[in-house]
Amino acid sequence: MKCNDLQLYFIMGSTNVHKRRPLEVLEEALQSGITMFQFREKGPGALTGQAYEIFAQSCQKLCKQCHIPFIVNDDIELALKLGADGIHVGQDDFPVAVIREKIGKMLLGVSVHTIEEVHTAIQYEADYVGIGPIFTTTSKSDAKPPCGTEFLQQVRTELPELPIVAIGGIDESNAQKVFKAGANGIAVISTICESVNIQHTVAILKSFQCNSTG
């Protein structure tokens, strides 16, 4: 994985899209230039059973067509069954050591909230860490209080080579601040799911990284 793969990391499940078909949103986002996709099917009304698996397969197929990494949120068994490119887990899931043993060389992303959690993720060869929520978010009902960019800056200073993706309330109004704080990429849900012009939204979000790095 290259750090640029994290530049614009789109996360979506069927419950995040309200005015269009989820697969249409994903396809447009892929064609517009997202660099990684995470399948996250959670919350009230989320698909289960066979419908859940079929939806995941459909998302994976679109990602393969566009050569974009397909990451599964939390569900190790699904990730292994589909042969996903990777899995992303939080601190409340299996211990990172157990997950790495199960998934082998698959990409591993880990949500972190303390420097100790960062070092544990590195110890078990996490390919990147997710830091957030940076700002207030409405996309995750179980989100922790926003941490701002301070922790992100701390991790970047201590570990300049670590791939970091920031998440939580990031949109066109604040993405540049997040990139300048040291993130390699930003993860968004509603900013793309609720966009009336996904191509324009993606272009703006990606431009901030270019502006902050050069």
PDB file of N, CA, C and O in Angstrom, residues 91 112-123 129 131 151 155 159 162:
ATOM      1  N   GLN A  91     -10.864  -0.437  18.268  1.00  0.00           N
ATOM      2  CA  GLN A  91     -10.269  -0.948  19.500  1.00  0.00           C
ATOM      3  C   GLN A  91     -11.196  -1.911  20.236  1.00  0.00           C
ATOM      4  O   GLN A  91     -10.752  -2.670  21.098  1.00  0.00           O
ATOM      5  N   VAL A 112      -7.219   4.322  16.180  1.00  0.00           N
ATOM      6  CA  VAL A 112      -6.437   4.548  17.397  1.00  0.00           C
ATOM      7  C   VAL A 112      -6.836   5.871  18.044  1.00  0.00           C
ATOM      8  O   VAL A 112      -7.236   6.817  17.359  1.00  0.00           O
ATOM      9  N   HIS A 113      -6.714   5.921  19.370  1.00  0.00           N
ATOM     10  CA  HIS A 113      -7.099   7.119  20.116  1.00  0.00           C
ATOM     11  C   HIS A 113      -6.042   7.549  21.122  1.00  0.00           C
ATOM     12  O   HIS A 113      -6.152   8.613  21.719  1.00  0.00           O
ATOM     13  N   THR A 114      -5.022   6.699  21.332  1.00  0.00           N
ATOM     14  CA  THR A 114      -3.927   7.026  22.240  1.00  0.00           C
ATOM     15  C   THR A 114      -2.620   6.619  21.574  1.00  0.00           C
ATOM     16  O   THR A 114      -2.595   5.778  20.669  1.00  0.00           O
ATOM     17  N   ILE A 115      -1.525   7.188  22.058  1.00  0.00           N
ATOM     18  CA  ILE A 115      -0.225   6.845  21.477  1.00  0.00           C
ATOM     19  C   ILE A 115       0.116   5.380  21.756  1.00  0.00           C
ATOM     20  O   ILE A 115       0.799   4.726  20.962  1.00  0.00           O
ATOM     21  N   GLU A 116      -0.385   4.840  22.871  1.00  0.00           N
ATOM     22  CA  GLU A 116      -0.152   3.421  23.181  1.00  0.00           C
ATOM     23  C   GLU A 116      -0.822   2.528  22.140  1.00  0.00           C
ATOM     24  O   GLU A 116      -0.251   1.521  21.704  1.00  0.00           O
ATOM     25  N   GLU A 117      -2.044   2.895  21.756  1.00  0.00           N
ATOM     26  CA  GLU A 117      -2.754   2.121  20.728  1.00  0.00           C
ATOM     27  C   GLU A 117      -2.036   2.208  19.387  1.00  0.00           C
ATOM     28  O   GLU A 117      -2.014   1.238  18.621  1.00  0.00           O
ATOM     29  N   VAL A 118      -1.440   3.355  19.104  1.00  0.00           N
ATOM     30  CA  VAL A 118      -0.664   3.514  17.874  1.00  0.00           C
ATOM     31  C   VAL A 118       0.505   2.531  17.862  1.00  0.00           C
ATOM     32  O   VAL A 118       0.737   1.820  16.877  1.00  0.00           O
ATOM     33  N   HIS A 119       1.239   2.463  18.958  1.00  0.00           N
ATOM     34  CA  HIS A 119       2.410   1.584  19.014  1.00  0.00           C
ATOM     35  C   HIS A 119       2.012   0.112  18.958  1.00  0.00           C
ATOM     36  O   HIS A 119       2.729  -0.703  18.364  1.00  0.00           O
ATOM     37  N   THR A 120       0.857  -0.231  19.541  1.00  0.00           N
ATOM     38  CA  THR A 120       0.376  -1.611  19.438  1.00  0.00           C
ATOM     39  C   THR A 120       0.030  -1.948  17.983  1.00  0.00           C
ATOM     40  O   THR A 120       0.350  -3.041  17.491  1.00  0.00           O
ATOM     41  N   ALA A 121      -0.615  -1.015  17.294  1.00  0.00           N
ATOM     42  CA  ALA A 121      -0.956  -1.232  15.889  1.00  0.00           C
ATOM     43  C   ALA A 121       0.306  -1.445  15.056  1.00  0.00           C
ATOM     44  O   ALA A 121       0.358  -2.338  14.197  1.00  0.00           O
ATOM     45  N   ILE A 122       1.325  -0.649  15.323  1.00  0.00           N
ATOM     46  CA  ILE A 122       2.592  -0.779  14.583  1.00  0.00           C
ATOM     47  C   ILE A 122       3.260  -2.117  14.895  1.00  0.00           C
ATOM     48  O   ILE A 122       3.796  -2.778  14.001  1.00  0.00           O
ATOM     49  N   GLN A 123       3.200  -2.520  16.156  1.00  0.00           N
ATOM     50  CA  GLN A 123       3.829  -3.779  16.577  1.00  0.00           C
ATOM     51  C   GLN A 123       3.305  -4.962  15.777  1.00  0.00           C
ATOM     52  O   GLN A 123       4.060  -5.880  15.449  1.00  0.00           O
ATOM     53  N   VAL A 129      -3.088   3.720  10.292  1.00  0.00           N
ATOM     54  CA  VAL A 129      -3.979   3.942  11.427  1.00  0.00           C
ATOM     55  C   VAL A 129      -5.009   5.000  11.054  1.00  0.00           C
ATOM     56  O   VAL A 129      -4.756   5.882  10.230  1.00  0.00           O
ATOM     57  N   ILE A 131      -7.352   7.996  12.660  1.00  0.00           N
ATOM     58  CA  ILE A 131      -7.446   8.878  13.823  1.00  0.00           C
ATOM     59  C   ILE A 131      -8.695   9.739  13.718  1.00  0.00           C
ATOM     60  O   ILE A 131      -8.928  10.383  12.689  1.00  0.00           O
ATOM     61  N   PHE A 151      -4.063  15.418  18.439  1.00  0.00           N
ATOM     62  CA  PHE A 151      -3.510  14.070  18.525  1.00  0.00           C
ATOM     63  C   PHE A 151      -2.906  13.649  17.190  1.00  0.00           C
ATOM     64  O   PHE A 151      -1.840  13.022  17.137  1.00  0.00           O
ATOM     65  N   VAL A 155       0.984  12.379  16.698  1.00  0.00           N
ATOM     66  CA  VAL A 155       1.393  11.116  16.084  1.00  0.00           C
ATOM     67  C   VAL A 155       2.299  11.386  14.884  1.00  0.00           C
ATOM     68  O   VAL A 155       3.316  10.713  14.696  1.00  0.00           O
ATOM     69  N   LEU A 159       5.956   9.948  14.684  1.00  0.00           N
ATOM     70  CA  LEU A 159       6.112   8.873  13.696  1.00  0.00           C
ATOM     71  C   LEU A 159       5.913   9.441  12.286  1.00  0.00           C
ATOM     72  O   LEU A 159       4.865   9.260  11.666  1.00  0.00           O
ATOM     73  N   LEU A 162       4.577   7.060   9.411  1.00  0.00           N
ATOM     74  CA  LEU A 162       3.375   6.232   9.597  1.00  0.00           C
ATOM     75  C   LEU A 162       2.224   6.715   8.709  1.00  0.00           C
ATOM     76  O   LEU A 162       1.859   7.888   8.755  1.00  0.00           O
TER      77      LEU A 162
END
